[in-house]
Backbone as ProteinMPNN parsed JSONL, in Angstrom:
{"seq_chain_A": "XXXXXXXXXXXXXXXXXXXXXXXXXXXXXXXXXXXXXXXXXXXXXXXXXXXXXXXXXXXXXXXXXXXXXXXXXXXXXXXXXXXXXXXXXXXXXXXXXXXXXXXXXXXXXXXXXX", "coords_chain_A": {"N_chain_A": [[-1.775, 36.425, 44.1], [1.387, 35.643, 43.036], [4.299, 36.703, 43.392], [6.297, 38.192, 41.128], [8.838, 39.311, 40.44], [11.023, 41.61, 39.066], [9.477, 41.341, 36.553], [7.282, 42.101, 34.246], [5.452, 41.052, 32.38], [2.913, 38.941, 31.425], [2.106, 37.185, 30.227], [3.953, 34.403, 27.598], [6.663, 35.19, 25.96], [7.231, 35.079, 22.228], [9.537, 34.908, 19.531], [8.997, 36.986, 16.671], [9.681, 36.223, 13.893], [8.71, 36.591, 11.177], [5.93, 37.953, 10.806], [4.244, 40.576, 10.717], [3.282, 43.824, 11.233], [0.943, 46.423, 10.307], [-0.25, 49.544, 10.154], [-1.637, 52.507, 9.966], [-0.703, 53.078, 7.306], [1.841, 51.579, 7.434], [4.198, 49.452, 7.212], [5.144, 47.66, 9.371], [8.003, 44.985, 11.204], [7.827, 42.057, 13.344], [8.729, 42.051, 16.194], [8.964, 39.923, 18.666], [6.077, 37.752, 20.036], [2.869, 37.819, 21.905], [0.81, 36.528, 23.399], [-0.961, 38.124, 24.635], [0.412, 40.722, 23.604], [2.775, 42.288, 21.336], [5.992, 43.243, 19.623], [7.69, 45.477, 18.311], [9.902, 46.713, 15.251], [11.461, 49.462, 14.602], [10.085, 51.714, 14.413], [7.915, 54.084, 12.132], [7.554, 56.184, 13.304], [7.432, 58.648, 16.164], [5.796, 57.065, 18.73], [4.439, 57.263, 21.302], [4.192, 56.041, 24.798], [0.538, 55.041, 25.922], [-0.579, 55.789, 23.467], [-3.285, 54.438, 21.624], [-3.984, 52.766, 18.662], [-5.196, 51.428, 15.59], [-4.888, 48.546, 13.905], [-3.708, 45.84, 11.7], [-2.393, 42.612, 11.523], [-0.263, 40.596, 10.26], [0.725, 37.738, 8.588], [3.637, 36.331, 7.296], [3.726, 33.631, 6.727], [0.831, 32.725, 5.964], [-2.04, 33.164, 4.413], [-3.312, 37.095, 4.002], [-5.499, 37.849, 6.399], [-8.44, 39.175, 6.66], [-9.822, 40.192, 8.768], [-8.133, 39.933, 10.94], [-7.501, 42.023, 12.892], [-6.803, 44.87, 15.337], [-6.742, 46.651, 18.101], [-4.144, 48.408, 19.231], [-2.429, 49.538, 22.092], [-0.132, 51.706, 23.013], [2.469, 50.871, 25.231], [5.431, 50.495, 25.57], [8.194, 52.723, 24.672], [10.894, 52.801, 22.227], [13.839, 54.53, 20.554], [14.234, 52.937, 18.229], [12.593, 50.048, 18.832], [8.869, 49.355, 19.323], [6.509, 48.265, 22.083], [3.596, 47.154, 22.626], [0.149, 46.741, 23.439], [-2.555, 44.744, 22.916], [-5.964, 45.617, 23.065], [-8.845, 44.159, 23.804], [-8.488, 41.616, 22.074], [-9.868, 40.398, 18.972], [-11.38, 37.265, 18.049], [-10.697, 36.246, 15.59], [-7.845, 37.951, 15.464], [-6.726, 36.777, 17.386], [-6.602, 34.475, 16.761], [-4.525, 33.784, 14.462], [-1.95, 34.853, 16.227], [-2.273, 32.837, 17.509], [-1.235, 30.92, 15.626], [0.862, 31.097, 14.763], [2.348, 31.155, 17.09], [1.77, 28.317, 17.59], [3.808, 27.603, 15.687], [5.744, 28.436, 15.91], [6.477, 26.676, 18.5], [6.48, 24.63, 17.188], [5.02, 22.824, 17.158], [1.312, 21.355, 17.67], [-1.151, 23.65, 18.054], [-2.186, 24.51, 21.317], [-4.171, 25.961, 20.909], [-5.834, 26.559, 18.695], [-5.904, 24.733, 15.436], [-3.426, 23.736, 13.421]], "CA_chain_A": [[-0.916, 36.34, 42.936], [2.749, 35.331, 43.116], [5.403, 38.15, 43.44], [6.548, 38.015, 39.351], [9.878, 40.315, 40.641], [10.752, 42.947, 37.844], [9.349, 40.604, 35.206], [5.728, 42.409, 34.402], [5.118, 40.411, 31.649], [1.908, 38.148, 32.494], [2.474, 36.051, 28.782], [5.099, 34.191, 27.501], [7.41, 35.716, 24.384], [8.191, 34.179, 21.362], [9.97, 35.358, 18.488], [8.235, 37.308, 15.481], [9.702, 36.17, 12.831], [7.375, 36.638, 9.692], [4.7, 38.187, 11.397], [3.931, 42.292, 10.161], [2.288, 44.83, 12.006], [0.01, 47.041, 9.532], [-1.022, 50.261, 10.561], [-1.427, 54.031, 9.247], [-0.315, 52.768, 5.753], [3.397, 51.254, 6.966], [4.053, 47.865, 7.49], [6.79, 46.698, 10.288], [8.164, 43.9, 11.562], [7.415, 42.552, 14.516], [10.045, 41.099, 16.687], [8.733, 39.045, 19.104], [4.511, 38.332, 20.178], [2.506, 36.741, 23.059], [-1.198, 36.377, 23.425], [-1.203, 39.765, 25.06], [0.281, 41.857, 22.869], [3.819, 42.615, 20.635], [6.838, 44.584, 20.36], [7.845, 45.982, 16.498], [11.118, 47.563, 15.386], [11.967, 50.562, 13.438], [8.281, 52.547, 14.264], [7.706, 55.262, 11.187], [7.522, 57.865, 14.305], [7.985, 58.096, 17.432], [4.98, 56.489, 19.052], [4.545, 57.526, 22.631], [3.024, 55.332, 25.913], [-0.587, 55.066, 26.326], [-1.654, 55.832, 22.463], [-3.913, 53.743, 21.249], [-3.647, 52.704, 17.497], [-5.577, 50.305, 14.679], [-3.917, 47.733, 13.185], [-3.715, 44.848, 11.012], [-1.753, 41.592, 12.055], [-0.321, 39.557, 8.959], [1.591, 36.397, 8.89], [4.161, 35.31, 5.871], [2.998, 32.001, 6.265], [-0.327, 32.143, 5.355], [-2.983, 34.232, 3.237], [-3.871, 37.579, 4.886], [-7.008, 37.424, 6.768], [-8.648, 41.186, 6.661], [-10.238, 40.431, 10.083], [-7.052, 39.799, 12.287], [-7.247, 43.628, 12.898], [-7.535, 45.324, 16.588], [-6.442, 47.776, 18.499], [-3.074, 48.409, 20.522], [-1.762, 50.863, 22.994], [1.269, 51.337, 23.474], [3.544, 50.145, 26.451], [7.127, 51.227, 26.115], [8.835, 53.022, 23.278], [12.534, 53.236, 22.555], [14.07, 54.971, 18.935], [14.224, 51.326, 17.393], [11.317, 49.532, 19.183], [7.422, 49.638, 20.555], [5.92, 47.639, 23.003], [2.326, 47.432, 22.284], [-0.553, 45.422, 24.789], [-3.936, 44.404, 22.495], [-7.245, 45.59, 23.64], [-10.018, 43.715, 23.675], [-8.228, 41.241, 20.955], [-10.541, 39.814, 18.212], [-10.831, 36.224, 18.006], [-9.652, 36.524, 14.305], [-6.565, 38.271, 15.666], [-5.814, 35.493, 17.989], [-6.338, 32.982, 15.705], [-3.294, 34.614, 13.793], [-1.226, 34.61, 16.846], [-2.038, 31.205, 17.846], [-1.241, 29.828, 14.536], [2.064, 31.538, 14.492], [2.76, 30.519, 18.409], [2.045, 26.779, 16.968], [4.804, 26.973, 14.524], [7.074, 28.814, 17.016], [6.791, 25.854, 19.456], [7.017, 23.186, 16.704], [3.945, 21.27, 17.806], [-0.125, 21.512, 17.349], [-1.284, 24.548, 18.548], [-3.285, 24.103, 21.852], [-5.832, 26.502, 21.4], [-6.573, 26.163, 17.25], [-5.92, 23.509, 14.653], [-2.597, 24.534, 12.142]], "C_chain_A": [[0.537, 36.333, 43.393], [3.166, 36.799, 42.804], [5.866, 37.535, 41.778], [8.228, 39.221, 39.187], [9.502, 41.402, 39.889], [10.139, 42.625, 37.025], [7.617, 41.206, 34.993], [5.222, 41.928, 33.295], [3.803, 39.557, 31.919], [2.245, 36.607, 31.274], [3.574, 36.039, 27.941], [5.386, 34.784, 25.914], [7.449, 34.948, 23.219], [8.255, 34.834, 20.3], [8.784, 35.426, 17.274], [8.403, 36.568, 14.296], [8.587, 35.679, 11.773], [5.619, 37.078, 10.039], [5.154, 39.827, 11.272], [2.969, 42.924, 11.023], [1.921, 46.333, 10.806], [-0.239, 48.197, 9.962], [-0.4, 52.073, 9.99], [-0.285, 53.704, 8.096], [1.161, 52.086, 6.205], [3.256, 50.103, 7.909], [5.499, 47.345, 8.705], [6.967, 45.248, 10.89], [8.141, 43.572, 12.725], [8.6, 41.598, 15.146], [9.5, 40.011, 17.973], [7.14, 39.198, 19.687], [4.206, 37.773, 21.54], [0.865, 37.178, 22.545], [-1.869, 37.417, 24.055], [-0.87, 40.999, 24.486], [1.956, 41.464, 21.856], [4.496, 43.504, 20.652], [7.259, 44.027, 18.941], [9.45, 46.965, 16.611], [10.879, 48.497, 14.254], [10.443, 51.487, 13.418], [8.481, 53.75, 13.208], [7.912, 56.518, 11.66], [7.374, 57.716, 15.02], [6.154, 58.062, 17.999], [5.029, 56.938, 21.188], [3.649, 56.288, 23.502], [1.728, 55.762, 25.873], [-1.493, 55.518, 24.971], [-2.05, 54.856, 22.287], [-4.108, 53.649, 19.556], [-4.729, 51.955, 16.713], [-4.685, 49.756, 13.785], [-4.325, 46.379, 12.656], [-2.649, 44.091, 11.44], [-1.661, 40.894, 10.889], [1.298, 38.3, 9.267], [2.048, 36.1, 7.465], [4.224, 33.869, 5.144], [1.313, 31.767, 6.153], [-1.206, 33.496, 4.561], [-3.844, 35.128, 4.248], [-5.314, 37.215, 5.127], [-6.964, 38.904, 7.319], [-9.332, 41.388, 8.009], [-8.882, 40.148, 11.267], [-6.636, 41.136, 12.134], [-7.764, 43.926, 14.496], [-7.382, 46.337, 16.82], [-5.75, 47.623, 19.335], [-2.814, 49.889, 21.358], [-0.523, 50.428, 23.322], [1.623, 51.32, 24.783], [4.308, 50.838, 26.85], [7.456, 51.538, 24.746], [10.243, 53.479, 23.47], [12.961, 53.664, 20.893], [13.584, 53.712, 18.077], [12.939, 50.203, 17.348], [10.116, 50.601, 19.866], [7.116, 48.807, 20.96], [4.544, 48.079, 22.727], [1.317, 46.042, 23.335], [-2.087, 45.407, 23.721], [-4.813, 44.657, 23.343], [-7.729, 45.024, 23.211], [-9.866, 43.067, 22.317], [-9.498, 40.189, 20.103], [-10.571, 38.076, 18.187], [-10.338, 35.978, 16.32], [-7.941, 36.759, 15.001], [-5.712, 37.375, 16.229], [-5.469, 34.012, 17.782], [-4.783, 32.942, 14.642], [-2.393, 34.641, 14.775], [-0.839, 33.791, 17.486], [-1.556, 30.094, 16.992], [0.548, 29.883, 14.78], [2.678, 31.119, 15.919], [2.871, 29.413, 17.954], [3.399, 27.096, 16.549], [6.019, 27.371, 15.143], [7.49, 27.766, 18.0], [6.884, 24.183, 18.406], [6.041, 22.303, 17.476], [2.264, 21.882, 17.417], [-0.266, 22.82, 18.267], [-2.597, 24.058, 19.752], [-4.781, 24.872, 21.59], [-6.459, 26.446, 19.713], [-5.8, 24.936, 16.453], [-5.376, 24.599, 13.468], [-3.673, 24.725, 10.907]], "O_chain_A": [[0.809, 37.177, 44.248], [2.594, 37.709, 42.205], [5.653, 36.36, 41.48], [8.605, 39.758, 38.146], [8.435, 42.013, 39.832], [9.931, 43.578, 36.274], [6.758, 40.642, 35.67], [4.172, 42.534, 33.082], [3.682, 39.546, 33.144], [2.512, 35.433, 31.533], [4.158, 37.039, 27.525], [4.592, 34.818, 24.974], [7.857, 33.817, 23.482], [7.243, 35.413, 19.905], [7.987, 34.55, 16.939], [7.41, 36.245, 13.644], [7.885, 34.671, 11.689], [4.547, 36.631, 9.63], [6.242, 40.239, 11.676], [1.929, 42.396, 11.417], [2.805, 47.17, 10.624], [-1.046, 47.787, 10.796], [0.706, 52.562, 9.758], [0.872, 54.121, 8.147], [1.869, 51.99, 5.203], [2.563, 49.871, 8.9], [6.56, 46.752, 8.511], [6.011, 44.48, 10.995], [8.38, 44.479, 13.522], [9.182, 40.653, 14.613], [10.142, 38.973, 17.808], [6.711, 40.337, 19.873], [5.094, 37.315, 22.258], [0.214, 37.822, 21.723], [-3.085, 37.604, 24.047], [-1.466, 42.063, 24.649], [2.205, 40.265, 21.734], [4.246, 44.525, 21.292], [7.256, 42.884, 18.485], [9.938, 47.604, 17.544], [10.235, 48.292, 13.225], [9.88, 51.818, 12.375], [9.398, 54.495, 13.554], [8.248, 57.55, 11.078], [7.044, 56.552, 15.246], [5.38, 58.96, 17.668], [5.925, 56.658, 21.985], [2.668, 55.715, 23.027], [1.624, 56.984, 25.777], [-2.715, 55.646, 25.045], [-1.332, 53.956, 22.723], [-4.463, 54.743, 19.117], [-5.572, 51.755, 17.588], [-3.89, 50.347, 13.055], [-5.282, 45.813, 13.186], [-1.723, 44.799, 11.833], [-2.697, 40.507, 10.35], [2.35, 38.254, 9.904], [1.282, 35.732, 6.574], [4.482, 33.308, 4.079], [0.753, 30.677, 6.271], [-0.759, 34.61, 4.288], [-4.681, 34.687, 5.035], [-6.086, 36.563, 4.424], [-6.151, 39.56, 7.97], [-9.468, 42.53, 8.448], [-9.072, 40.27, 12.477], [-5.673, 41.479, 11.448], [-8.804, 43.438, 14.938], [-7.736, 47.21, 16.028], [-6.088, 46.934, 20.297], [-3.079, 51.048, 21.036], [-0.011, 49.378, 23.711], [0.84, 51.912, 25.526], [4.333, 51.571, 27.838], [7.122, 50.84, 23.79], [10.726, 54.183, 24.357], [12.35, 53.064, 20.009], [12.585, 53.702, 17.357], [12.436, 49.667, 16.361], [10.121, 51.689, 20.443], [7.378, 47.92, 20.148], [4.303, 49.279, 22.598], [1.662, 44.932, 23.741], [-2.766, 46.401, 23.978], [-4.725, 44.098, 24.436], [-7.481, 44.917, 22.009], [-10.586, 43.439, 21.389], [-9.968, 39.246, 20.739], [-9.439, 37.626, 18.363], [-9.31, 35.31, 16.209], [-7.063, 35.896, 15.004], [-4.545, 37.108, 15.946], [-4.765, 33.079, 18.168], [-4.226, 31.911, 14.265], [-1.383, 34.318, 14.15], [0.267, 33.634, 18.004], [-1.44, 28.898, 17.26], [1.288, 28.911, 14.931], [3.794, 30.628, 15.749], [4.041, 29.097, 17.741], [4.232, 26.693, 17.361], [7.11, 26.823, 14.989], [8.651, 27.781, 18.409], [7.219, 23.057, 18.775], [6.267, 21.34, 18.208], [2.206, 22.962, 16.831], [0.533, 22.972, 19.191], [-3.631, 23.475, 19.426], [-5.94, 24.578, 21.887], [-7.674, 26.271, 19.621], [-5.056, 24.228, 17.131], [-5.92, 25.53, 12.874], [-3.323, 25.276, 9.863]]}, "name": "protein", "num_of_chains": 1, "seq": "XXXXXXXXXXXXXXXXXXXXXXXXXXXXXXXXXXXXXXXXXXXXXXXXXXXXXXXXXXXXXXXXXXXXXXXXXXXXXXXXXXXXXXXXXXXXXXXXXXXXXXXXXXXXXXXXXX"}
C-alpha cells in the first residue's frame, strides 16, 4: 500500500449538503460524506471516540427510505463536529450515499441508477 502521508482518509469527501444524520431522537446536519463514513456539526452532546451509535441517513432530495439505517462509531470529535466511520454499511444505506455522491459529482452515479 502506498505511503497516504498524514492523509488517513482511504475515501474521497464530498460535501453534505442536504443530507441529515438521525439518531437518539435529534436530527443534524451532515457536512461532508464518503462511502466510508461522515462528519456532522453541532452533535446534541459531546460524543466521544470509539462509541458506537444507530442511525438513520436521510436525504432532502428524495423520500426517506426507513432502511438507510446503520451503525457508526465515532472517529474524531471536536465541540462543533463528529467524525463518524460506518460499520458494516447496509446496502440501503449506500444506496443513499451513492445517490447523493451522483448529484455531488453532477453525472450518473457509477455504482446505482439516479
Amino acid at each position: 500500500m502506498a505511503n497516504r502521508g498524514l492523509n488517513r482518509r482511504l475515501d474521497d469527501r464530498h460535501q453534505g449538503d442536504g443530507l441529515f444524520l438521525l439518531f437518539d431522537g435529534n436530527l443534524v446536519e451532515v457536512v461532508d460524506v464518503s462511502i466510508g463514513g461522515l462528519k456532522f456539526r453541532n452533535p446534541p452532546y459531546r460524543l466521544d471516540p470509539g462509541l458506537r451509535f444507530p442511525f438513520e441517513l436521510r436525504s432532502a432530495y428524495e423520500d426517506p427510505n426507513p432502511l438507510a439505517k446503520g451503525i457508526a462509531v465515532v472517529r474524531a470529535a471536536k465541540a462543533d463536529w463528529v467524525a463518524v466511520e460506518f460499520v458494516r454499511p447496509t446496502f440501503a444505506l449506500m444506496k443513499v450515499v451513492g445517490r447523493h455522491i451522483g448529484r455531488q459529482v453532477r453525472g450518473p452515479n457509477h455504482l446505482f441508477r439516479l
